PDB file of C-alpha atoms in Angstrom:
ATOM      1  CA  MET H   1       0.000   0.000   0.000  1.00  0.00           C
ATOM      2  CA  THR H   2       1.246   3.486  -0.923  1.00  0.00           C
ATOM      3  CA  ILE H   3       2.321   6.138   1.595  1.00  0.00           C
ATOM      4  CA  ALA H   4       2.059   9.845   0.783  1.00  0.00           C
ATOM      5  CA  VAL H   5       4.067  12.464   2.651  1.00  0.00           C
ATOM      6  CA  PHE H   6       3.086  16.130   2.391  1.00  0.00           C
ATOM      7  CA  GLY H   7       5.816  18.250   3.862  1.00  0.00           C
ATOM      8  CA  SER H   8       9.191  19.900   3.958  1.00  0.00           C
ATOM      9  CA  ILE H   9      12.415  19.189   2.100  1.00  0.00           C
ATOM     10  CA  ASN H  10      15.714  20.585   3.401  1.00  0.00           C
ATOM     11  CA  ILE H  11      19.408  20.117   3.188  1.00  0.00           C
ATOM     12  CA  ASP H  12      20.851  19.671   6.681  1.00  0.00           C
ATOM     13  CA  ILE H  13      24.214  21.043   7.753  1.00  0.00           C
ATOM     14  CA  THR H  14      25.073  19.272  11.015  1.00  0.00           C
ATOM     15  CA  ALA H  15      27.952  20.238  13.332  1.00  0.00           C
ATOM     16  CA  TYR H  16      29.104  17.864  16.083  1.00  0.00           C
ATOM     17  CA  SER H  17      30.846  19.065  19.255  1.00  0.00           C
ATOM     18  CA  GLU H  18      31.461  17.830  22.790  1.00  0.00           C
ATOM     19  CA  ARG H  19      28.784  20.154  24.113  1.00  0.00           C
ATOM     20  CA  LEU H  20      26.325  22.667  22.700  1.00  0.00           C
ATOM     21  CA  PRO H  21      27.513  26.295  22.535  1.00  0.00           C
ATOM     22  CA  ARG H  22      26.166  28.907  24.925  1.00  0.00           C
ATOM     23  CA  PRO H  23      24.773  32.210  23.582  1.00  0.00           C
ATOM     24  CA  GLY H  24      27.624  34.269  22.172  1.00  0.00           C
ATOM     25  CA  GLU H  25      30.133  31.421  22.416  1.00  0.00           C
ATOM     26  CA  THR H  26      32.236  29.920  19.618  1.00  0.00           C
ATOM     27  CA  LEU H  27      33.219  26.259  19.969  1.00  0.00           C
ATOM     28  CA  HIS H  28      35.533  24.032  17.986  1.00  0.00           C
ATOM     29  CA  GLY H  29      33.504  21.104  16.680  1.00  0.00           C
ATOM     30  CA  THR H  30      34.703  17.594  15.949  1.00  0.00           C
ATOM     31  CA  ARG H  31      33.180  17.132  12.472  1.00  0.00           C
ATOM     32  CA  TYR H  32      30.256  18.050  10.244  1.00  0.00           C
ATOM     33  CA  LEU H  33      27.885  16.368   7.795  1.00  0.00           C
ATOM     34  CA  THR H  34      25.646  17.620   5.021  1.00  0.00           C
ATOM     35  CA  GLY H  35      22.674  15.596   3.871  1.00  0.00           C
ATOM     36  CA  LEU H  36      18.963  15.345   3.205  1.00  0.00           C
ATOM     37  CA  GLY H  37      16.643  16.667   5.885  1.00  0.00           C
ATOM     38  CA  GLY H  38      13.317  18.335   6.480  1.00  0.00           C
ATOM     39  CA  LYS H  39      10.628  16.469   8.366  1.00  0.00           C
ATOM     40  CA  GLY H  40       8.720  15.595   5.195  1.00  0.00           C
ATOM     41  CA  ALA H  41      11.781  14.262   3.397  1.00  0.00           C
ATOM     42  CA  ASN H  42      12.990  12.415   6.501  1.00  0.00           C
ATOM     43  CA  GLN H  43       9.663  10.662   6.988  1.00  0.00           C
ATOM     44  CA  ALA H  44       9.427   9.788   3.298  1.00  0.00           C
ATOM     45  CA  ALA H  45      12.955   8.338   3.366  1.00  0.00           C
ATOM     46  CA  ALA H  46      12.164   6.397   6.538  1.00  0.00           C
ATOM     47  CA  SER H  47       9.104   4.677   5.061  1.00  0.00           C
ATOM     48  CA  ALA H  48      10.755   4.084   1.671  1.00  0.00           C
ATOM     49  CA  LYS H  49      13.847   2.523   3.275  1.00  0.00           C
ATOM     50  CA  LEU H  50      11.532   0.023   4.956  1.00  0.00           C
ATOM     51  CA  GLY H  51      10.218  -0.954   1.515  1.00  0.00           C
ATOM     52  CA  ALA H  52       6.934   0.964   1.288  1.00  0.00           C
ATOM     53  CA  PRO H  53       6.092   2.695  -2.017  1.00  0.00           C
ATOM     54  CA  THR H  54       6.337   6.336  -0.926  1.00  0.00           C
ATOM     55  CA  HIS H  55       5.773   9.593  -2.740  1.00  0.00           C
ATOM     56  CA  LEU H  56       6.663  13.012  -1.393  1.00  0.00           C
ATOM     57  CA  ILE H  57       4.695  16.197  -2.057  1.00  0.00           C
ATOM     58  CA  GLY H  58       6.503  19.480  -1.507  1.00  0.00           C
ATOM     59  CA  ARG H  59       8.833  22.118  -2.954  1.00  0.00           C
ATOM     60  CA  VAL H  60      12.516  22.774  -3.465  1.00  0.00           C
ATOM     61  CA  GLY H  61      14.244  25.739  -5.052  1.00  0.00           C
ATOM     62  CA  ASP H  62      16.110  25.785  -8.339  1.00  0.00           C
ATOM     63  CA  ASP H  63      19.604  25.641  -6.869  1.00  0.00           C
ATOM     64  CA  HIS H  64      22.456  23.350  -5.882  1.00  0.00           C
ATOM     65  CA  PHE H  65      20.721  22.318  -2.650  1.00  0.00           C
ATOM     66  CA  ALA H  66      17.666  21.244  -4.678  1.00  0.00           C
ATOM     67  CA  ARG H  67      19.749  18.987  -6.885  1.00  0.00           C
ATOM     68  CA  SER H  68      21.363  17.419  -3.813  1.00  0.00           C
ATOM     69  CA  ALA H  69      17.996  16.895  -2.097  1.00  0.00           C
ATOM     70  CA  LEU H  70      16.308  15.325  -5.122  1.00  0.00           C
ATOM     71  CA  HIS H  71      19.264  13.043  -5.794  1.00  0.00           C
ATOM     72  CA  ALA H  72      19.207  11.874  -2.177  1.00  0.00           C
ATOM     73  CA  LEU H  73      15.445  11.245  -2.241  1.00  0.00           C
ATOM     74  CA  GLU H  74      15.787   9.150  -5.385  1.00  0.00           C
ATOM     75  CA  SER H  75      18.635   7.190  -3.800  1.00  0.00           C
ATOM     76  CA  PHE H  76      16.225   6.239  -1.001  1.00  0.00           C
ATOM     77  CA  ALA H  77      13.610   5.155  -3.614  1.00  0.00           C
ATOM     78  CA  VAL H  78      11.230   8.021  -2.792  1.00  0.00           C
ATOM     79  CA  ASP H  79       8.933   8.985  -5.686  1.00  0.00           C
ATOM     80  CA  ILE H  80       9.571  12.708  -6.357  1.00  0.00           C
ATOM     81  CA  SER H  81       6.987  13.130  -9.134  1.00  0.00           C
ATOM     82  CA  TYR H  82       5.055  15.608  -6.956  1.00  0.00           C
ATOM     83  CA  VAL H  83       8.035  17.690  -5.810  1.00  0.00           C
ATOM     84  CA  HIS H  84       7.802  21.133  -7.424  1.00  0.00           C
ATOM     85  CA  ARG H  85      10.901  23.126  -8.476  1.00  0.00           C
ATOM     86  CA  ASP H  86      10.269  26.717  -7.330  1.00  0.00           C
ATOM     87  CA  SER H  87      12.494  29.262  -9.100  1.00  0.00           C
ATOM     88  CA  SER H  88      11.331  32.090  -6.807  1.00  0.00           C
ATOM     89  CA  ASN H  89      12.539  30.573  -3.538  1.00  0.00           C
ATOM     90  CA  GLY H  90      15.638  28.789  -2.308  1.00  0.00           C
ATOM     91  CA  THR H  91      15.646  25.216  -1.053  1.00  0.00           C
ATOM     92  CA  GLY H  92      15.119  24.971   2.702  1.00  0.00           C
ATOM     93  CA  ILE H  93      18.116  24.369   4.918  1.00  0.00           C
ATOM     94  CA  ALA H  94      18.556  23.347   8.557  1.00  0.00           C
ATOM     95  CA  ILE H  95      21.588  24.158  10.682  1.00  0.00           C
ATOM     96  CA  ILE H  96      21.937  21.518  13.403  1.00  0.00           C
ATOM     97  CA  ASN H  97      24.222  21.338  16.433  1.00  0.00           C
ATOM     98  CA  VAL H  98      24.680  17.962  18.165  1.00  0.00           C
ATOM     99  CA  ASP H  99      26.606  17.293  21.386  1.00  0.00           C
ATOM    100  CA  ALA H 100      28.435  14.186  22.612  1.00  0.00           C
ATOM    101  CA  ARG H 101      25.263  12.855  24.295  1.00  0.00           C
ATOM    102  CA  GLY H 102      23.259  13.097  21.081  1.00  0.00           C
ATOM    103  CA  GLU H 103      21.237  16.124  22.198  1.00  0.00           C
ATOM    104  CA  ASN H 104      20.653  18.827  19.602  1.00  0.00           C
ATOM    105  CA  PHE H 105      19.252  22.209  18.691  1.00  0.00           C
ATOM    106  CA  ILE H 106      18.179  23.158  15.189  1.00  0.00           C
ATOM    107  CA  THR H 107      17.667  26.369  13.184  1.00  0.00           C
ATOM    108  CA  VAL H 108      15.512  25.965  10.063  1.00  0.00           C
ATOM    109  CA  ILE H 109      15.376  28.416   7.131  1.00  0.00           C
ATOM    110  CA  ALA H 110      12.220  27.333   5.346  1.00  0.00           C
ATOM    111  CA  GLY H 111      12.743  28.756   1.849  1.00  0.00           C
ATOM    112  CA  ALA H 112      10.520  27.020  -0.713  1.00  0.00           C
ATOM    113  CA  ASN H 113       8.803  24.992   2.014  1.00  0.00           C
ATOM    114  CA  PHE H 114       6.880  28.078   3.145  1.00  0.00           C
ATOM    115  CA  ALA H 115       5.734  28.714  -0.440  1.00  0.00           C
ATOM    116  CA  VAL H 116       3.774  25.425  -0.553  1.00  0.00           C
ATOM    117  CA  ASP H 117       0.120  26.171  -1.345  1.00  0.00           C
ATOM    118  CA  ASP H 118      -3.039  24.564  -2.720  1.00  0.00           C
ATOM    119  CA  SER H 119      -1.481  24.288  -6.173  1.00  0.00           C
ATOM    120  CA  ASP H 120       0.815  21.622  -4.714  1.00  0.00           C
ATOM    121  CA  VAL H 121      -2.239  19.738  -3.469  1.00  0.00           C
ATOM    122  CA  GLU H 122      -3.854  19.983  -6.905  1.00  0.00           C
ATOM    123  CA  ARG H 123      -0.727  18.665  -8.634  1.00  0.00           C
ATOM    124  CA  ALA H 124      -0.696  15.679  -6.278  1.00  0.00           C
ATOM    125  CA  ARG H 125      -4.392  14.755  -6.270  1.00  0.00           C
ATOM    126  CA  ALA H 126      -3.760  11.356  -7.865  1.00  0.00           C
ATOM    127  CA  GLY H 127      -1.053  10.495  -5.339  1.00  0.00           C
ATOM    128  CA  LEU H 128      -3.178  11.604  -2.398  1.00  0.00           C
ATOM    129  CA  ALA H 129      -6.153   9.586  -3.641  1.00  0.00           C
ATOM    130  CA  ALA H 130      -4.030   6.435  -3.951  1.00  0.00           C
ATOM    131  CA  ALA H 131      -2.444   6.629  -0.491  1.00  0.00           C
ATOM    132  CA  SER H 132      -3.354   4.340   2.381  1.00  0.00           C
ATOM    133  CA  VAL H 133      -1.512   6.618   4.844  1.00  0.00           C
ATOM    134  CA  LEU H 134      -0.791  10.355   4.643  1.00  0.00           C
ATOM    135  CA  LEU H 135       2.005  11.753   6.815  1.00  0.00           C
ATOM    136  CA  LEU H 136       1.901  15.439   7.762  1.00  0.00           C
ATOM    137  CA  GLN H 137       4.183  17.757   9.748  1.00  0.00           C
ATOM    138  CA  LEU H 138       4.234  21.501  10.409  1.00  0.00           C
ATOM    139  CA  GLU H 139       7.169  22.759   8.328  1.00  0.00           C
ATOM    140  CA  VAL H 140       4.835  23.860   5.505  1.00  0.00           C
ATOM    141  CA  PRO H 141       1.826  26.227   5.743  1.00  0.00           C
ATOM    142  CA  GLN H 142      -1.156  24.761   7.573  1.00  0.00           C
ATOM    143  CA  ALA H 143      -3.851  25.671   5.031  1.00  0.00           C
ATOM    144  CA  PRO H 144      -2.606  23.492   2.140  1.00  0.00           C
ATOM    145  CA  MET H 145      -1.622  20.801   4.629  1.00  0.00           C
ATOM    146  CA  MET H 146      -5.237  20.602   5.815  1.00  0.00           C
ATOM    147  CA  SER H 147      -6.443  20.597   2.203  1.00  0.00           C
ATOM    148  CA  ALA H 148      -4.256  17.563   1.593  1.00  0.00           C
ATOM    149  CA  ALA H 149      -5.595  15.951   4.774  1.00  0.00           C
ATOM    150  CA  GLY H 150      -9.181  16.484   3.665  1.00  0.00           C
ATOM    151  CA  TYR H 151      -8.623  15.108   0.191  1.00  0.00           C
ATOM    152  CA  ALA H 152      -6.644  12.048   1.310  1.00  0.00           C
ATOM    153  CA  GLY H 153      -9.010  11.348   4.209  1.00  0.00           C
ATOM    154  CA  GLN H 154     -12.048  11.399   1.924  1.00  0.00           C
ATOM    155  CA  ALA H 155     -10.263   8.883  -0.303  1.00  0.00           C
ATOM    156  CA  GLY H 156      -9.788   6.539   2.657  1.00  0.00           C
ATOM    157  CA  ALA H 157      -6.256   7.299   3.881  1.00  0.00           C
ATOM    158  CA  LYS H 158      -5.301   7.326   7.544  1.00  0.00           C
ATOM    159  CA  VAL H 159      -4.069  10.872   8.228  1.00  0.00           C
ATOM    160  CA  VAL H 160      -1.135  11.075  10.672  1.00  0.00           C
ATOM    161  CA  LEU H 161       0.108  14.424  12.024  1.00  0.00           C
ATOM    162  CA  ASP H 162       3.486  14.950  13.649  1.00  0.00           C
ATOM    163  CA  PRO H 163       2.834  18.421  15.180  1.00  0.00           C
ATOM    164  CA  ALA H 164       6.398  19.662  14.842  1.00  0.00           C
ATOM    165  CA  PRO H 165       7.704  22.243  14.977  1.00  0.00           C
ATOM    166  CA  VAL H 166       4.893  23.235  17.283  1.00  0.00           C
ATOM    167  CA  PRO H 167       3.291  26.535  16.108  1.00  0.00           C
ATOM    168  CA  PRO H 168       2.364  29.587  18.229  1.00  0.00           C
ATOM    169  CA  ASN H 169      -1.344  28.801  17.732  1.00  0.00           C
ATOM    170  CA  ALA H 170      -0.971  25.197  18.907  1.00  0.00           C
ATOM    171  CA  ARG H 171      -4.026  25.212  21.186  1.00  0.00           C
ATOM    172  CA  ASP H 172      -6.206  26.641  18.412  1.00  0.00           C
ATOM    173  CA  MET H 173      -5.100  24.297  15.623  1.00  0.00           C
ATOM    174  CA  ASP H 174      -7.829  22.508  13.702  1.00  0.00           C
ATOM    175  CA  LEU H 175      -7.251  18.790  14.309  1.00  0.00           C
ATOM    176  CA  SER H 176     -10.646  17.596  13.097  1.00  0.00           C
ATOM    177  CA  LEU H 177      -9.228  15.897   9.983  1.00  0.00           C
ATOM    178  CA  ILE H 178      -6.441  14.089  11.829  1.00  0.00           C
ATOM    179  CA  ASP H 179      -6.795  10.368  12.587  1.00  0.00           C
ATOM    180  CA  ILE H 180      -3.560   9.904  14.564  1.00  0.00           C
ATOM    181  CA  ILE H 181      -1.467  12.612  16.238  1.00  0.00           C
ATOM    182  CA  THR H 182       2.076  11.913  17.473  1.00  0.00           C
ATOM    183  CA  PRO H 183       3.494  14.766  19.605  1.00  0.00           C
ATOM    184  CA  ASN H 184       6.526  14.529  21.881  1.00  0.00           C
ATOM    185  CA  GLU H 185       6.506  15.839  25.476  1.00  0.00           C
ATOM    186  CA  VAL H 186       7.175  19.473  24.567  1.00  0.00           C
ATOM    187  CA  GLU H 187       4.647  19.505  21.721  1.00  0.00           C
ATOM    188  CA  THR H 188       2.062  17.849  23.964  1.00  0.00           C
ATOM    189  CA  GLU H 189       2.496  20.609  26.528  1.00  0.00           C
ATOM    190  CA  HIS H 190       2.058  23.317  23.880  1.00  0.00           C
ATOM    191  CA  LEU H 191      -1.031  21.606  22.466  1.00  0.00           C
ATOM    192  CA  THR H 192      -2.747  20.814  25.771  1.00  0.00           C
ATOM    193  CA  GLY H 193      -1.049  22.731  28.594  1.00  0.00           C
ATOM    194  CA  ILE H 194      -0.049  19.398  30.148  1.00  0.00           C
ATOM    195  CA  ARG H 195       3.548  18.120  30.220  1.00  0.00           C
ATOM    196  CA  PRO H 196       3.290  14.299  30.377  1.00  0.00           C
ATOM    197  CA  HIS H 197       5.574  12.850  33.047  1.00  0.00           C
ATOM    198  CA  ASP H 198       3.684   9.685  34.029  1.00  0.00           C
ATOM    199  CA  ILE H 199       0.752   7.566  32.850  1.00  0.00           C
ATOM    200  CA  ALA H 200      -1.816   9.783  34.566  1.00  0.00           C
ATOM    201  CA  THR H 201      -0.640  13.039  32.963  1.00  0.00           C
ATOM    202  CA  ALA H 202      -0.145  11.317  29.601  1.00  0.00           C
ATOM    203  CA  GLY H 203      -3.723  10.054  29.769  1.00  0.00           C
ATOM    204  CA  GLU H 204      -5.045  13.485  30.667  1.00  0.00           C
ATOM    205  CA  ALA H 205      -3.177  15.089  27.759  1.00  0.00           C
ATOM    206  CA  ALA H 206      -4.446  12.403  25.391  1.00  0.00           C
ATOM    207  CA  ARG H 207      -8.052  13.087  26.443  1.00  0.00           C
ATOM    208  CA  HIS H 208      -7.585  16.759  25.587  1.00  0.00           C
ATOM    209  CA  LEU H 209      -6.297  15.808  22.124  1.00  0.00           C
ATOM    210  CA  HIS H 210      -9.094  13.286  21.493  1.00  0.00           C
ATOM    211  CA  ALA H 211     -11.621  16.026  22.222  1.00  0.00           C
ATOM    212  CA  ARG H 212     -10.172  18.066  19.341  1.00  0.00           C
ATOM    213  CA  GLY H 213     -10.622  15.323  16.734  1.00  0.00           C
ATOM    214  CA  PRO H 214      -7.884  12.658  16.554  1.00  0.00           C
ATOM    215  CA  LYS H 215      -9.233   9.163  17.166  1.00  0.00           C
ATOM    216  CA  SER H 216      -5.807   7.931  18.207  1.00  0.00           C
ATOM    217  CA  VAL H 217      -3.037   9.646  20.163  1.00  0.00           C
ATOM    218  CA  ILE H 218       0.552   8.431  20.413  1.00  0.00           C
ATOM    219  CA  LEU H 219       2.752  10.506  22.715  1.00  0.00           C
ATOM    220  CA  LYS H 220       6.457  10.084  21.899  1.00  0.00           C
ATOM    221  CA  LEU H 221       8.167  10.100  25.287  1.00  0.00           C
ATOM    222  CA  GLY H 222      11.803   9.422  24.427  1.00  0.00           C
ATOM    223  CA  GLU H 223      13.519   6.987  26.773  1.00  0.00           C
ATOM    224  CA  TRP H 224      10.162   6.132  28.379  1.00  0.00           C
ATOM    225  CA  GLY H 225       8.814   4.828  25.097  1.00  0.00           C
ATOM    226  CA  ALA H 226       5.389   5.859  23.799  1.00  0.00           C
ATOM    227  CA  PHE H 227       1.931   6.305  25.297  1.00  0.00           C
ATOM    228  CA  LEU H 228      -0.889   5.017  23.100  1.00  0.00           C
ATOM    229  CA  SER H 229      -4.513   6.074  23.552  1.00  0.00           C
ATOM    230  CA  THR H 230      -7.512   5.251  21.391  1.00  0.00           C
ATOM    231  CA  GLY H 231     -10.138   6.640  23.736  1.00  0.00           C
ATOM    232  CA  GLU H 232     -11.104   3.080  24.646  1.00  0.00           C
ATOM    233  CA  GLU H 233      -7.609   1.750  25.406  1.00  0.00           C
ATOM    234  CA  ALA H 234      -4.544   3.435  26.886  1.00  0.00           C
ATOM    235  CA  ARG H 235      -1.141   1.880  27.534  1.00  0.00           C
ATOM    236  CA  MET H 236       2.590   2.471  27.560  1.00  0.00           C
ATOM    237  CA  ILE H 237       4.847   0.927  24.932  1.00  0.00           C
ATOM    238  CA  GLU H 238       8.283   0.338  26.385  1.00  0.00           C
ATOM    239  CA  ALA H 239      11.303   1.948  24.757  1.00  0.00           C
ATOM    240  CA  PHE H 240      14.015  -0.171  23.169  1.00  0.00           C
ATOM    241  CA  LYS H 241      17.419   0.044  24.843  1.00  0.00           C
ATOM    242  CA  VAL H 242      20.096   1.215  22.400  1.00  0.00           C
ATOM    243  CA  ALA H 243      23.340   3.199  22.539  1.00  0.00           C
ATOM    244  CA  ALA H 244      22.223   6.591  21.208  1.00  0.00           C
ATOM    245  CA  VAL H 245      24.681   8.933  19.481  1.00  0.00           C
ATOM    246  CA  ASP H 246      22.314  11.333  17.645  1.00  0.00           C
ATOM    247  CA  THR H 247      18.598  11.910  18.299  1.00  0.00           C
ATOM    248  CA  VAL H 248      17.950  14.186  15.297  1.00  0.00           C
ATOM    249  CA  ALA H 249      16.059  11.569  13.255  1.00  0.00           C
ATOM    250  CA  ALA H 250      14.203   9.748  16.037  1.00  0.00           C
ATOM    251  CA  GLY H 251      10.798  11.414  15.704  1.00  0.00           C
ATOM    252  CA  ASP H 252      10.743  11.286  11.907  1.00  0.00           C
ATOM    253  CA  CYS H 253      11.831   7.645  11.785  1.00  0.00           C
ATOM    254  CA  PHE H 254       9.118   6.867  14.348  1.00  0.00           C
ATOM    255  CA  ASN H 255       6.484   8.355  12.056  1.00  0.00           C
ATOM    256  CA  GLY H 256       7.904   6.754   8.918  1.00  0.00           C
ATOM    257  CA  GLY H 257       7.878   3.404  10.699  1.00  0.00           C
ATOM    258  CA  LEU H 258       4.342   3.974  11.970  1.00  0.00           C
ATOM    259  CA  ALA H 259       3.125   4.679   8.426  1.00  0.00           C
ATOM    260  CA  TYR H 260       4.880   1.586   7.079  1.00  0.00           C
ATOM    261  CA  ALA H 261       3.358  -0.656   9.746  1.00  0.00           C
ATOM    262  CA  LEU H 262      -0.144   0.752   9.242  1.00  0.00           C
ATOM    263  CA  SER H 263       0.182   0.321   5.474  1.00  0.00           C
ATOM    264  CA  GLN H 264       1.054  -3.340   6.048  1.00  0.00           C
ATOM    265  CA  GLY H 265      -2.154  -3.931   8.010  1.00  0.00           C
ATOM    266  CA  MET H 266      -0.680  -4.030  11.524  1.00  0.00           C
ATOM    267  CA  ASP H 267      -3.012  -2.879  14.279  1.00  0.00           C
ATOM    268  CA  LEU H 268      -2.268   0.383  16.076  1.00  0.00           C
ATOM    269  CA  GLY H 269      -0.476  -1.239  19.021  1.00  0.00           C
ATOM    270  CA  GLU H 270       1.784  -3.317  16.770  1.00  0.00           C
ATOM    271  CA  SER H 271       2.379  -0.277  14.575  1.00  0.00           C
ATOM    272  CA  ALA H 272       3.384   1.888  17.535  1.00  0.00           C
ATOM    273  CA  ARG H 273       5.845  -0.750  18.786  1.00  0.00           C
ATOM    274  CA  PHE H 274       7.303  -1.078  15.280  1.00  0.00           C
ATOM    275  CA  ALA H 275       7.626   2.713  15.178  1.00  0.00           C
ATOM    276  CA  CYS H 276       9.431   2.751  18.536  1.00  0.00           C
ATOM    277  CA  ALA H 277      11.973   0.278  17.136  1.00  0.00           C
ATOM    278  CA  CYS H 278      12.535   2.483  14.070  1.00  0.00           C
ATOM    279  CA  GLY H 279      13.029   5.586  16.195  1.00  0.00           C
ATOM    280  CA  ALA H 280      15.417   3.796  18.544  1.00  0.00           C
ATOM    281  CA  LEU H 281      17.584   2.416  15.737  1.00  0.00           C
ATOM    282  CA  SER H 282      17.869   5.838  14.115  1.00  0.00           C
ATOM    283  CA  THR H 283      19.563   7.211  17.238  1.00  0.00           C
ATOM    284  CA  THR H 284      22.434   4.729  16.896  1.00  0.00           C
ATOM    285  CA  ARG H 285      23.827   6.510  13.824  1.00  0.00           C
ATOM    286  CA  TYR H 286      24.443  10.057  12.665  1.00  0.00           C
ATOM    287  CA  GLY H 287      22.347  12.200  10.351  1.00  0.00           C
ATOM    288  CA  ALA H 288      18.675  12.657   9.543  1.00  0.00           C
ATOM    289  CA  ALA H 289      17.239  10.769   6.548  1.00  0.00           C
ATOM    290  CA  ALA H 290      20.423   8.709   6.306  1.00  0.00           C
ATOM    291  CA  ALA H 291      19.868   7.412   9.854  1.00  0.00           C
ATOM    292  CA  ALA H 292      16.591   5.657   8.990  1.00  0.00           C
ATOM    293  CA  PRO H 293      16.841   1.868   9.449  1.00  0.00           C
ATOM    294  CA  GLY H 294      16.000  -0.890   6.981  1.00  0.00           C
ATOM    295  CA  LEU H 295      13.337  -3.525   7.514  1.00  0.00           C
ATOM    296  CA  ALA H 296      15.685  -6.395   8.422  1.00  0.00           C
ATOM    297  CA  GLU H 297      17.311  -4.540  11.299  1.00  0.00           C
ATOM    298  CA  VAL H 298      13.931  -3.369  12.641  1.00  0.00           C
ATOM    299  CA  LYS H 299      12.669  -6.948  12.641  1.00  0.00           C
ATOM    300  CA  ASP H 300      15.844  -8.041  14.409  1.00  0.00           C
ATOM    301  CA  LEU H 301      15.415  -5.439  17.161  1.00  0.00           C
ATOM    302  CA  LEU H 302      11.754  -6.367  17.581  1.00  0.00           C
ATOM    303  CA  ALA H 303      12.712 -10.023  17.936  1.00  0.00           C
ATOM    304  CA  ARG H 304      15.355  -9.197  20.549  1.00  0.00           C
ATOM    305  CA  GLY H 305      13.233  -6.619  22.366  1.00  0.00           C
TER     306      GLY H 305
END
């Protein structure tokens, strides 16, 4: 079954250092990487690397970064038929700092991603109609994103929103077209006013999100694992123990893995556990899209976990 991803495409420039710099401070780093990024591209790469037919809907500029991004997407077997080349805007970039513990902070310059509009939805109508799962994030404007959600949902797709980066209007966002929402702790607090720190607070936050539309809520809680709520069932899914070196790709690989599992007919609990394994494995290597695991290693971790 086909997965559609409507979202951002960036080139990431990642600097590694022993610790993160303080305001006004210059540090010597240990190394740097450049590669494909953007939450849309990362999630598309993550699902495609697992073997799911995946097409990405979005924009790049008409520049060197665009050529690098499109080449990388094709190398991951992502269908780029619906990626528009925008001569009026540059390709998005992200500047990422990562410390020795794998913690990070990120500055994103959106470029062509913020020029996405309903014309991109129109160009991709066939791909949206064919999708069994639609992945969304918040690095493109919300209006066309919701148009894509409405069109794909009417055609029968499960619509999954990763509400990142969380917007200023988080508590007023229209979530009525979202089937599954997957915020982390910080995003959950912005969306609901509740920072989940145990099962009780996670359940309370999930109830707030259910009331706004999503039938299913999966809270990504890092080393705790994930909290799954369907309104009728609520439970924790234990995290997989791995040696993390870089957490940049964890959330995107979680969502790419979730989409893959759903597209294969797994139930929501199985899909969330599969997604946890994908997110965990991504932290054991450096980079964003390049850190996404393949199917064999996910199955191996699931068997051992």
